[in-house]
Amino acid sequence: MNIKALANLLGGTLQSDDPDAEIVAVNTLQNAREDEASFLASMKYKADLHRSKAGVFLVALDFPEEHSRGKNLIKVADPYLAFAQLQRHFHPATCSSGKRHPTAIINSAALLADDVDVGPYVVIEAGVTIASGSIVCAGSVIEKESSIGHDCMIHARSVISYGSVIGDRVILQSGVVIGSDGFGYAWTGKEHLKIPQTGRVVLENDVEVGANSCIDRGALGDTVIRQGVKLDNQIQIGHNVEVGAYSIMASQVGISGSTKIGAGCQIGGQAGIAGHLNIGDGIKLAAKSGVLGDLDAGGTYAGYPAIHHRTWLKVSALTARLPEIWNQIRKKK
Amino acid sequence: MNIKALANLLGGTLQSDDPDAEIVAVNTLQNAREDEASFLASMKYKADLHRSKAGVFLVALDFPEEHSRGKNLIKVADPYLAFAQLQRHFHPATCSSGKRHPTAIINSAALLADDVDVGPYVVIEAGVTIASGSIVCAGSVIEKESSIGHDCMIHARSVISYGSVIGDRVILQSGVVIGSDGFGYAWTGKEHLKIPQTGRVVLENDVEVGANSCIDRGALGDTVIRQGVKLDNQIQIGHNVEVGAYSIMASQVGISGSTKIGAGCQIGGQAGIAGHLNIGDGIKLAAKSGVLGDLDAGGTYAGYPAIHHRTWLKVSALTARLPEIWNQIRKKK
Amino acid sequence: MNIKALANLLGGTLQSDDPDAEIVAVNTLQNAREDEASFLASMKYKADLHRSKAGVFLVALDFPEEHSRGKNLIKVADPYLAFAQLQRHFHPATCSSGKRHPTAIINSAALLADDVDVGPYVVIEAGVTIASGSIVCAGSVIEKESSIGHDCMIHARSVISYGSVIGDRVILQSGVVIGSDGFGYAWTGKEHLKIPQTGRVVLENDVEVGANSCIDRGALGDTVIRQGVKLDNQIQIGHNVEVGAYSIMASQVGISGSTKIGAGCQIGGQAGIAGHLNIGDGIKLAAKSGVLGDLDAGGTYAGYPAIHHRTWLKVSALTARLPEIWNQIRKKK
């Protein structure tokens, strides 16, 4: 594909003496060869750009002229988004082909679209439905009465427990567990009595779940992950949690039972949120934060217990200075 | 089952004009239909109770008369426990039937009771024993010389490594790893020399382990999880740890090697406990705490390093006010 | 093996009246029998030594004479290292034998050395190469074009995703996921657009990865774990991270994307390091720390945000005293 066509694909403006130059892949500024495109997500990498051999660069609309000399540029509103689009162009998602490995055990009472791929040693139980275009990789287990939408990618060794509802274009990375029992017991005075967990897990369309993450089924009622939510690796979602549309969580986050998280939230790695809370839409939560109360929509929070991020920055700076401050105070006395 | 029989089952007192009303399930106050029971764990949900359509409500002995009008009530000592008992009545644990999937590989030198269920693609190695009533689900691997007691439920894709000892009525959720090598190396001056981990894991009766949790085998001697311990998802237990009877841990807790945790402890999510410590019986540890020293029995602790919870509450409140306090102090000067 | 031979093996000095005493295993001071060796890693366990029945003790060169009476001793520079060496002597690593379970699915376009062991229900895809001496245990999946060096141990139910490069003597504990997609999206204004992750994971020689840990493939370019790195259980390594040789991380650590960690680092459990950082060689990072900026080589750090450990100790002590200090200050006014 030549860079003129590339510019068209991305809806960008080409600035080049050589619009016919061929591009075969995308790469980093450091590693790109002459037949590869690269991108400048921030001007702080401009030195790397000048050293780069890339055949064309995706840059911002306001990219300064003085850095443009002798380079093929495609100017776009968002170079990082353009990079994503280009990667998707060169690496389209794998398509299903209807290939069924002979060792796949597909219950006769399961209903799979003709073109669904099923890998070796996959187990698909009775009452499961899987729609067109989906791929279930080696060693995964889809328990009874679960449904999977179209164009899903279930990576190797995932477990989807009974009765789960998976939307369209959902991606589960390897080792994911959907529908494990929630952590529910009642104390009898002698022992913890297990409460049967009879709800389900519902993953809406375009959800992605990272490797070895777990989403517990509801105790009563459902655990629901709304449209477009992206969860990183080793995340734990407790029973009856609801995560709002397009929210995103970095790895090792834990959400305790019955908490409701709004739409469009961004939650940093290793953060934890206690149970039965209401977290407003669009909040940002710093990594490692611990949330013990409701959070108002739109705010940015940090710390444990979590407070406004701006306050937390001041608190952190002062806390680190406590020994020095305490010395000052003692001298004054 | 009618609500009169229900009251008998729960040892509660029925207060109703319609003792023959039929109940088929349990549900939340919000979602219960007329043929479903619900429960009021706390008076703060009393508004939900008044809006609820449930056919009968499990309430506390001191439930006030003014909220009772026109409702079928069963008064019990602990409505949450009664709810648990009712759920268990309507959803009894799955029973084993002796079903062996033809793809299960059961070594001829393994000894399984006749009624043990073994799912597809399960691997059971030589010297394994499994007692009556247990179920091993799809894709699990039980390595050599391990023993599993009666009425256990080993969910899909669990690994029980060689020589592990699993008691009766133990539940492993999907993706659990029992008996992975502990993290033991000696520095040679050039590299970390792996120390063969030759101990075992022992899970006593009625233990439950959450999805994708890991319990390392002992380096020498055993890692021991005592009777009735409940571990949530993604917990990590290091080598030679001992967890006392009926202790309970929320998800993503990590316990470092050789630490001894007492009986009846409650440990919050994402808490961590350093190695070689003694944690007394009955302690409560707040979520995200980090324990660096021994903890006396019966206390409630929080923070990192963990301190008494009461002190921690004061410290947290003051810490969040540091910017304001510091301003005050500077003005005084 | 008699204790004279043992002393030779360890390069230690034997001090004993009975050099022919036979030793068959290693055990703890508490549990060792008369035909077992034990070791004293620190003088604080000397009471245990006096109560121990062990047939011989590995002790430090400066072990005091007054504790030696009537005991067989082997004096060595590092008793813990000698213990490790002895454990390795009595428990040599399992050797491969070329055993291929008939249910192993090995693609005809995969190339395995003759003596590679492959367990039941293992899946090995096209283009995979596995060198001599390696063992792949039950239920593991090795995706296409991955390479595994010699004498590796891939425990049960691991996943090695396509194109991964695994060196020699690498150990993966059960449930490990190598090469899951990194967490990369571009926001379109409407949704998070997934960026295909096209890099690889490279594990150099002598790396060990703990149970249920995950290492993401590079977005572009590789995620690289250098020679001799040891990772504990449930660790998460983001895309394009590089971990320097012989660094070691305790369980539940998370490293965000594109961070470069130096050689010889020691990172405590549940610590987290943000993305795009440079962490110098030989640093020590306390458990539960959160790193938000670059760290200079050789330092010891703690806290969130991480600061020098010495400062952190003072800060922690003062923070715990804040209520008392604040009372003092208020009285002065």
mmCIF file of C-alpha atoms in Angstrom, chain B residues 102-105 120-123 125 139-141 143 157-159 161-162 175-177 179-198 211-216 219-221 234-237 239 252-256 270-273 276 288-292 304-305 307 311 314-315 318-319 321-322 325 328-329 332, chain C residues 26-28 31 37-39 45 78 80-85 87-89 91-94 101 103 120-121 137-139 155-157 171 173-175 206 208-213 227-235 246-252 264-266 269-270 286-289 302-303 312 316-317 319-324 326-327 329-330 333:
data_model
loop_
_atom_site.group_PDB
_atom_site.id
_atom_site.type_symbol
_atom_site.label_atom_id
_atom_site.label_comp_id
_atom_site.label_asym_id
_atom_site.label_seq_id
_atom_site.Cartn_x
_atom_site.Cartn_y
_atom_site.Cartn_z
ATOM 1 C CA PRO B 102 -14.659 -41.413 27.999
ATOM 2 C CA THR B 103 -11.916 -38.837 27.393
ATOM 3 C CA ALA B 104 -10.967 -38.699 31.097
ATOM 4 C CA ILE B 105 -7.524 -40.234 31.547
ATOM 5 C CA PRO B 120 -13.940 -34.561 29.814
ATOM 6 C CA TYR B 121 -10.201 -34.122 29.345
ATOM 7 C CA VAL B 122 -9.493 -34.549 33.032
ATOM 8 C CA VAL B 123 -6.115 -36.135 33.826
ATOM 9 C CA GLU B 125 -2.284 -39.607 37.581
ATOM 10 C CA GLY B 139 -9.828 -30.123 31.990
ATOM 11 C CA SER B 140 -8.609 -30.449 35.577
ATOM 12 C CA VAL B 141 -5.291 -32.156 36.301
ATOM 13 C CA GLU B 143 -1.130 -35.094 39.738
ATOM 14 C CA ARG B 157 -9.296 -26.395 34.736
ATOM 15 C CA SER B 158 -7.958 -26.692 38.271
ATOM 16 C CA VAL B 159 -4.523 -28.148 38.936
ATOM 17 C CA SER B 161 -0.048 -30.846 41.979
ATOM 18 C CA TYR B 162 1.596 -34.084 43.120
ATOM 19 C CA GLY B 175 -8.261 -22.140 37.492
ATOM 20 C CA VAL B 176 -7.025 -22.840 41.020
ATOM 21 C CA VAL B 177 -3.439 -24.076 41.337
ATOM 22 C CA GLY B 179 0.899 -27.196 45.019
ATOM 23 C CA SER B 180 2.874 -24.920 42.726
ATOM 24 C CA ASP B 181 6.519 -24.572 43.727
ATOM 25 C CA GLY B 182 7.197 -22.056 46.479
ATOM 26 C CA PHE B 183 9.445 -19.112 45.679
ATOM 27 C CA GLY B 184 12.719 -20.402 47.091
ATOM 28 C CA TYR B 185 16.207 -19.624 45.802
ATOM 29 C CA ALA B 186 19.671 -19.272 47.263
ATOM 30 C CA TRP B 187 22.007 -16.678 45.774
ATOM 31 C CA THR B 188 25.263 -18.236 44.632
ATOM 32 C CA GLY B 189 26.992 -14.935 44.059
ATOM 33 C CA LYS B 190 26.200 -15.318 40.371
ATOM 34 C CA GLU B 191 22.615 -16.501 40.091
ATOM 35 C CA HIS B 192 19.505 -17.523 42.023
ATOM 36 C CA LEU B 193 19.760 -21.276 42.619
ATOM 37 C CA LYS B 194 16.338 -22.898 42.715
ATOM 38 C CA ILE B 195 15.647 -24.867 45.898
ATOM 39 C CA PRO B 196 13.544 -27.956 45.128
ATOM 40 C CA GLN B 197 10.238 -27.569 46.928
ATOM 41 C CA THR B 198 9.556 -30.950 48.466
ATOM 42 C CA ALA B 211 -10.918 -18.853 41.031
ATOM 43 C CA ASN B 212 -7.293 -18.561 39.891
ATOM 44 C CA SER B 213 -5.979 -18.607 43.473
ATOM 45 C CA CYS B 214 -2.644 -20.325 44.112
ATOM 46 C CA ILE B 215 -1.363 -22.238 47.132
ATOM 47 C CA ASP B 216 2.329 -23.127 47.021
ATOM 48 C CA ALA B 219 9.698 -26.016 50.794
ATOM 49 C CA LEU B 220 10.228 -28.636 53.493
ATOM 50 C CA GLY B 221 7.140 -29.645 55.407
ATOM 51 C CA GLN B 234 -6.767 -14.600 43.044
ATOM 52 C CA ILE B 235 -5.308 -15.197 46.481
ATOM 53 C CA GLN B 236 -1.677 -16.210 46.833
ATOM 54 C CA ILE B 237 -0.541 -18.397 49.723
ATOM 55 C CA HIS B 239 5.110 -22.016 50.989
ATOM 56 C CA GLN B 252 -6.226 -10.741 45.907
ATOM 57 C CA VAL B 253 -4.732 -11.236 49.366
ATOM 58 C CA GLY B 254 -1.107 -12.373 49.471
ATOM 59 C CA ILE B 255 0.467 -14.290 52.365
ATOM 60 C CA SER B 256 4.245 -14.688 52.268
ATOM 61 C CA GLN B 270 -5.621 -6.937 48.525
ATOM 62 C CA ALA B 271 -4.102 -7.135 51.995
ATOM 63 C CA GLY B 272 -0.592 -8.543 52.230
ATOM 64 C CA ILE B 273 1.230 -10.232 55.103
ATOM 65 C CA HIS B 276 7.685 -15.668 58.983
ATOM 66 C CA LYS B 288 -5.173 -3.235 51.391
ATOM 67 C CA SER B 289 -3.341 -3.458 54.713
ATOM 68 C CA GLY B 290 0.289 -4.499 54.754
ATOM 69 C CA VAL B 291 1.484 -6.443 57.788
ATOM 70 C CA LEU B 292 5.197 -6.352 58.597
ATOM 71 C CA TYR B 304 0.760 -0.160 55.929
ATOM 72 C CA PRO B 305 2.545 -0.930 58.108
ATOM 73 C CA ILE B 307 -1.581 -0.519 63.090
ATOM 74 C CA THR B 311 -5.554 4.604 65.395
ATOM 75 C CA LYS B 314 -7.504 8.904 63.202
ATOM 76 C CA VAL B 315 -4.247 8.859 61.245
ATOM 77 C CA LEU B 318 -5.436 13.710 59.934
ATOM 78 C CA THR B 319 -3.346 12.722 56.916
ATOM 79 C CA ARG B 321 -6.123 17.189 56.462
ATOM 80 C CA LEU B 322 -2.328 17.666 56.343
ATOM 81 C CA ILE B 325 -3.089 21.702 59.170
ATOM 82 C CA GLN B 328 -2.524 26.659 60.081
ATOM 83 C CA ILE B 329 0.872 25.914 61.578
ATOM 84 C CA LYS B 332 0.942 30.775 63.573
ATOM 85 C CA VAL C 26 17.179 -32.728 54.240
ATOM 86 C CA ASN C 27 14.610 -31.457 56.700
ATOM 87 C CA THR C 28 13.817 -28.602 59.065
ATOM 88 C CA ASN C 31 11.221 -32.319 61.829
ATOM 89 C CA ALA C 37 20.524 -33.245 57.488
ATOM 90 C CA SER C 38 19.366 -29.830 58.626
ATOM 91 C CA PHE C 39 20.779 -26.305 58.568
ATOM 92 C CA TYR C 45 17.247 -20.566 65.625
ATOM 93 C CA ASP C 78 26.603 -19.984 53.415
ATOM 94 C CA TYR C 80 21.317 -21.621 53.248
ATOM 95 C CA LEU C 81 23.105 -22.051 49.926
ATOM 96 C CA ALA C 82 24.488 -25.386 51.140
ATOM 97 C CA PHE C 83 20.944 -26.437 52.051
ATOM 98 C CA ALA C 84 19.844 -25.525 48.531
ATOM 99 C CA GLN C 85 22.687 -27.565 47.055
ATOM 100 C CA GLN C 87 18.145 -30.377 48.331
ATOM 101 C CA ARG C 88 19.155 -30.344 44.666
ATOM 102 C CA HIS C 89 21.375 -33.362 45.306
ATOM 103 C CA HIS C 91 15.893 -34.056 44.480
ATOM 104 C CA PRO C 92 17.474 -33.726 41.042
ATOM 105 C CA ALA C 93 15.234 -32.122 38.410
ATOM 106 C CA THR C 94 12.998 -34.571 36.573
ATOM 107 C CA HIS C 101 1.186 -39.145 25.511
ATOM 108 C CA THR C 103 -3.508 -37.655 23.268
ATOM 109 C CA PRO C 120 -1.799 -35.692 27.896
ATOM 110 C CA TYR C 121 -4.031 -33.159 26.160
ATOM 111 C CA CYS C 137 2.935 -31.105 31.154
ATOM 112 C CA ALA C 138 -0.758 -31.945 30.852
ATOM 113 C CA GLY C 139 -3.125 -29.530 29.188
ATOM 114 C CA HIS C 155 3.916 -27.187 34.140
ATOM 115 C CA ALA C 156 0.298 -28.176 33.649
ATOM 116 C CA ARG C 157 -2.149 -25.884 31.901
ATOM 117 C CA ILE C 171 10.366 -23.076 34.295
ATOM 118 C CA GLN C 173 4.526 -23.012 36.904
ATOM 119 C CA SER C 174 0.919 -24.044 36.268
ATOM 120 C CA GLY C 175 -1.540 -21.614 34.780
ATOM 121 C CA ASP C 206 16.998 -19.687 33.457
ATOM 122 C CA GLU C 208 11.167 -18.957 36.206
ATOM 123 C CA VAL C 209 7.574 -17.703 36.140
ATOM 124 C CA GLY C 210 5.175 -18.435 39.027
ATOM 125 C CA ALA C 211 1.705 -19.923 38.903
ATOM 126 C CA ASN C 212 -1.015 -17.918 37.133
ATOM 127 C CA SER C 213 1.399 -15.078 36.266
ATOM 128 C CA GLN C 227 18.586 -14.180 31.942
ATOM 129 C CA GLY C 228 17.964 -15.654 35.374
ATOM 130 C CA VAL C 229 14.949 -13.525 36.307
ATOM 131 C CA LYS C 230 12.636 -15.181 38.861
ATOM 132 C CA LEU C 231 8.983 -14.144 39.016
ATOM 133 C CA ASP C 232 6.663 -15.402 41.754
ATOM 134 C CA ASN C 233 2.963 -16.240 41.398
ATOM 135 C CA GLN C 234 0.235 -13.931 40.035
ATOM 136 C CA ILE C 235 2.630 -11.344 38.638
ATOM 137 C CA TYR C 246 18.727 -11.831 37.729
ATOM 138 C CA SER C 247 16.021 -9.491 38.957
ATOM 139 C CA ILE C 248 13.513 -11.108 41.270
ATOM 140 C CA MET C 249 9.896 -10.227 42.070
ATOM 141 C CA ALA C 250 7.638 -11.534 44.828
ATOM 142 C CA SER C 251 4.030 -12.426 44.155
ATOM 143 C CA GLN C 252 1.281 -10.139 42.849
ATOM 144 C CA GLY C 264 19.681 -7.524 39.916
ATOM 145 C CA CYS C 265 16.613 -5.770 41.302
ATOM 146 C CA GLN C 266 14.516 -7.122 44.185
ATOM 147 C CA GLY C 269 5.088 -8.508 46.830
ATOM 148 C CA GLN C 270 2.103 -6.456 45.596
ATOM 149 C CA ALA C 286 9.580 -2.795 49.475
ATOM 150 C CA ALA C 287 6.364 -4.793 49.268
ATOM 151 C CA LYS C 288 3.238 -2.815 48.323
ATOM 152 C CA SER C 289 5.259 0.151 47.021
ATOM 153 C CA ALA C 302 9.287 2.094 49.709
ATOM 154 C CA GLY C 303 5.875 3.720 49.864
ATOM 155 C CA TRP C 312 9.866 6.078 54.398
ATOM 156 C CA SER C 316 5.738 5.843 58.545
ATOM 157 C CA ALA C 317 6.712 6.180 62.189
ATOM 158 C CA THR C 319 2.432 9.161 60.342
ATOM 159 C CA ALA C 320 1.374 6.542 62.892
ATOM 160 C CA ARG C 321 2.037 9.165 65.617
ATOM 161 C CA LEU C 322 0.066 11.940 63.877
ATOM 162 C CA PRO C 323 -2.876 11.893 66.320
ATOM 163 C CA GLU C 324 -0.504 12.246 69.297
ATOM 164 C CA TRP C 326 -1.421 16.889 66.533
ATOM 165 C CA ASN C 327 -2.644 16.825 70.143
ATOM 166 C CA ILE C 329 0.647 20.969 68.752
ATOM 167 C CA ARG C 330 -2.894 21.988 69.654
ATOM 168 C CA LYS C 333 -1.294 27.039 71.013
#
